[in-house]
């Protein structure tokens, strides 16, 4: 089947918009990340927020990953039900409802959670008590990104001490998500924090770094034991822009139909903010149309993508099916209950996005 | 129960983030729109893309709405299954898969579709033939918004003629979505298009205008027979900014927990772009926190909302549950499988977002 025939067949079987992944590319991406981690002597703990599929998580595990990362309990619960038993939840977990669920999860899987403040640490023993088992806790450290994480070494050490003093909690180490250009600062922070906790006779068994763009920095921060990359399994236009992926590494595309050519310079595809989402990733335009790279997806309605075709020599016709690399793939997967799977120009089937639709 | 107690109880029962609607406010909003339509002598055909719930659509019908509007087939199918039998799909429907579904839908409900080009019109007879029943088609006209719709009266008249010439299709009239400040231009377009089709012995039985902000313009364009408003059922920060809703008209809020205060001027809530979505609606910041209106939801990660608290005197504490009015409510509802329902400070239950999770 040609790509043209594949597009027509996907549209015929599933309608458009359709969110399609090429499993050949997924497998190559998984193997590449594993090889990078192996070469750096760092364990691979992929972040499943990108695919939300226990099946793809199993492909990552079978390729050599040691454990997985989840961003919320709902994801971790689905993964544990499918037999994934070494889970880092890289998030502050707080509140009675979540602590009870965390306790139940811990009773059936090895779970590590992150914390960046004492209020969160104070709640966690409730989960450990419910499970009757120790809960590993890493201190989330901010080495420049100004997201979550303690901002100073003193806070990191104090929080480690706090964790170690609580019944049922075990200080496991540190979690980092360094800016790509801050390896030296991150090393300095980690060295000082490690020295600080060692003075308290604590040892960071686990030091987790993160991010697909940081795969190029693997091995640069001494003491890091594992890495969390999410987007790398599919890649997207942000990763293209960051120079960490090529077009042939983009496993996911949204198949869309051109439904209108309302003006000579304009067109409309049937994918708007309810499919591609408004996450820009800091880029101009809302995606890359493979067949018309000069077309700009200039703005959205919920079910319309409005194309600026003024820079296109070859303009799409109404009825054409096009493939769009989204700006941010993680949020696109989160919009759908099923992904269409292909290999090259052959349809394989569908894959459930099992951990979707759970806000918590 | 106080609002504080309600927030704690919602968090305890459902966890956060939770997407919560107040049914008292929903009912008031439905009644207000119906009264506005009645006063203007225009039929009310609410757009269900906002709530995606047959139950709320039934509330709208029981209040006096005549039919509903859907943006895609998947929504219309769910509504028809629940007994809604007069449906406008305000979208160009194209491609074999969709035309077959449209035919099946038409065999069990009165369906009107929009078209803005001859390629779409040429496909529609297939659906009518499958249903063995005439399909009403309105010509979508663009009177200044530069979205979908023909841009000229000549195109509108030519498309009406095309529709009327096709087997199984009936020219039903025109569909408009006028810019709020373009009533005169819209009137001129509609008058000329109506005169044009009358010369062909065609009559626009149905002239549909749209948009919640255009509720203030009801009755201003002569010849309009019905109006499609969606957002008005819940309202959001965009509608507040447009001056067409007050805070007490905002039926939907996202309950979120403050999970970190990583810096003195910063905070983090557990609602990011996978809950509130990155639709900005042209506004600064990503939502209004009712308890801290000076706090700015400055940016997102997928599960983090990063707060800039520099303008706040009263800053939230870790563990606080806050209520957020989202910028764009339609895309937030689309993120969840169920809404939590309350009345005032009492929990009622949950409501399924039945038409969600269907891209097509």
Short mmCIF file of C-alpha atoms in Angstrom, two decimals, chain A residues 11-17 19 49 52 71-72 75 91-92 94 96-98 116-117 119-120 142 145-149 151 257-260 262-263 266 268-270 273-275 278-279 299 301-304 306 318-319 328 330-331 334-337 356-357 359-360, chain B residues 11-17 19 49 52 71-72 75 91-92 94 96-98 116-117 119-120 142 145-149 151 257-260 262-263 266 268-270 273-275 278-279 299 301-304 306 318-319 328 330-331 334-337 356-357 359-360:
data_model
loop_
_atom_site.label_atom_id
_atom_site.label_comp_id
_atom_site.label_asym_id
_atom_site.label_seq_id
_atom_site.Cartn_x
_atom_site.Cartn_y
_atom_site.Cartn_z
CA UNK A 11 -9.99 7.77 6.64
CA UNK A 12 -12.36 5.12 5.29
CA UNK A 13 -12.07 2.84 8.34
CA UNK A 14 -11.77 5.35 11.16
CA UNK A 15 -12.82 8.73 9.77
CA UNK A 16 -10.82 11.86 10.40
CA UNK A 17 -9.36 13.31 12.47
CA UNK A 19 -4.48 9.97 15.71
CA UNK A 49 2.33 10.41 30.42
CA UNK A 52 -0.67 6.33 28.65
CA UNK A 71 2.55 11.98 36.58
CA UNK A 72 -0.55 11.08 38.53
CA UNK A 75 -1.94 6.66 35.42
CA UNK A 91 4.36 14.64 41.70
CA UNK A 92 3.41 16.03 45.11
CA UNK A 94 -1.75 15.47 48.78
CA UNK A 96 -7.09 12.20 51.89
CA UNK A 97 -8.58 10.80 48.68
CA UNK A 98 -5.19 10.53 46.99
CA UNK A 116 9.02 19.39 47.40
CA UNK A 117 7.50 20.59 50.69
CA UNK A 119 3.06 19.55 53.96
CA UNK A 120 3.23 16.80 51.36
CA UNK A 142 14.66 22.83 41.05
CA UNK A 145 13.57 25.70 35.59
CA UNK A 146 11.34 27.45 38.18
CA UNK A 147 8.70 24.75 38.10
CA UNK A 148 8.22 22.41 41.04
CA UNK A 149 11.07 21.55 43.38
CA UNK A 151 15.13 25.98 45.17
CA UNK A 257 -9.31 16.10 6.04
CA UNK A 258 -9.33 19.45 4.24
CA UNK A 259 -13.00 20.42 4.58
CA UNK A 260 -13.01 23.93 3.14
CA UNK A 262 -13.03 29.33 2.11
CA UNK A 263 -10.63 31.75 0.40
CA UNK A 266 -7.10 29.97 3.27
CA UNK A 268 -9.67 24.50 6.88
CA UNK A 269 -8.83 21.05 8.25
CA UNK A 270 -11.11 19.08 10.56
CA UNK A 273 -8.17 22.65 19.58
CA UNK A 274 -10.23 19.59 20.60
CA UNK A 275 -7.78 17.38 18.67
CA UNK A 278 -3.72 24.78 21.90
CA UNK A 279 -0.37 23.84 23.47
CA UNK A 299 -5.42 29.41 14.48
CA UNK A 301 -11.69 26.75 16.55
CA UNK A 302 -12.61 23.64 18.50
CA UNK A 303 -13.08 21.47 15.40
CA UNK A 304 -11.46 23.71 12.77
CA UNK A 306 -7.50 27.43 9.96
CA UNK A 318 -11.06 19.95 -0.40
CA UNK A 319 -11.23 16.27 0.47
CA UNK A 328 3.04 18.75 21.62
CA UNK A 330 1.59 14.29 24.99
CA UNK A 331 -1.54 16.43 25.10
CA UNK A 334 -4.64 12.61 26.00
CA UNK A 335 -7.56 13.70 23.75
CA UNK A 336 -8.36 10.26 22.38
CA UNK A 337 -9.55 6.93 23.70
CA UNK A 356 -6.75 8.61 29.65
CA UNK A 357 -9.91 10.27 30.93
CA UNK A 359 -8.11 13.71 35.76
CA UNK A 360 -6.75 12.56 39.09
CA UNK B 11 -11.91 16.84 47.08
CA UNK B 12 -12.54 13.99 49.53
CA UNK B 13 -15.03 12.19 47.30
CA UNK B 14 -13.63 12.85 43.84
CA UNK B 15 -10.07 14.09 44.32
CA UNK B 16 -8.74 17.10 42.47
CA UNK B 17 -8.71 18.38 39.83
CA UNK B 19 -14.66 19.72 37.00
CA UNK B 49 -20.48 21.11 21.95
CA UNK B 52 -21.85 17.16 25.31
CA UNK B 71 -20.33 20.24 15.65
CA UNK B 72 -19.63 16.69 14.59
CA UNK B 75 -21.96 14.28 19.04
CA UNK B 91 -20.00 21.52 9.74
CA UNK B 92 -18.88 20.43 6.27
CA UNK B 94 -17.05 14.86 3.81
CA UNK B 96 -17.25 7.96 2.72
CA UNK B 97 -17.04 6.99 6.39
CA UNK B 98 -18.87 10.13 7.53
CA UNK B 116 -19.65 26.00 2.20
CA UNK B 117 -18.36 24.39 -0.99
CA UNK B 119 -17.25 19.28 -3.05
CA UNK B 120 -19.17 18.81 0.18
CA UNK B 142 -18.96 34.20 6.26
CA UNK B 145 -15.15 36.36 10.71
CA UNK B 146 -12.91 34.66 8.12
CA UNK B 147 -13.61 31.19 9.40
CA UNK B 148 -15.71 28.75 7.42
CA UNK B 149 -18.38 29.94 4.99
CA UNK B 151 -17.33 34.91 1.35
CA UNK B 257 -5.41 21.73 45.06
CA UNK B 258 -2.39 23.92 45.76
CA UNK B 259 0.39 21.31 45.75
CA UNK B 260 3.48 23.48 46.07
CA UNK B 262 8.06 26.46 45.46
CA UNK B 263 8.98 30.13 45.91
CA UNK B 266 5.10 31.26 43.19
CA UNK B 268 1.48 25.38 41.82
CA UNK B 269 -2.02 23.93 41.43
CA UNK B 270 -2.73 20.41 40.22
CA UNK B 273 -2.90 21.91 30.21
CA UNK B 274 -4.41 18.40 30.48
CA UNK B 275 -7.27 19.86 32.55
CA UNK B 278 -4.03 25.90 26.66
CA UNK B 279 -6.92 27.69 24.91
CA UNK B 299 1.88 29.03 32.53
CA UNK B 301 2.89 21.98 32.40
CA UNK B 302 0.56 19.11 31.64
CA UNK B 303 -0.46 18.56 35.27
CA UNK B 304 0.89 21.78 36.82
CA UNK B 306 2.17 27.68 37.71
CA UNK B 318 -0.28 24.15 50.27
CA UNK B 319 -3.30 21.91 50.57
CA UNK B 328 -12.67 28.46 27.63
CA UNK B 330 -16.04 24.06 26.02
CA UNK B 331 -12.57 22.55 25.78
CA UNK B 334 -14.07 17.85 26.56
CA UNK B 335 -11.20 16.70 28.83
CA UNK B 336 -13.34 14.74 31.28
CA UNK B 337 -15.59 11.71 31.22
CA UNK B 356 -16.74 13.07 24.67
CA UNK B 357 -13.86 10.91 23.48
CA UNK B 359 -12.85 12.65 17.63
CA UNK B 360 -15.08 12.22 14.60
#
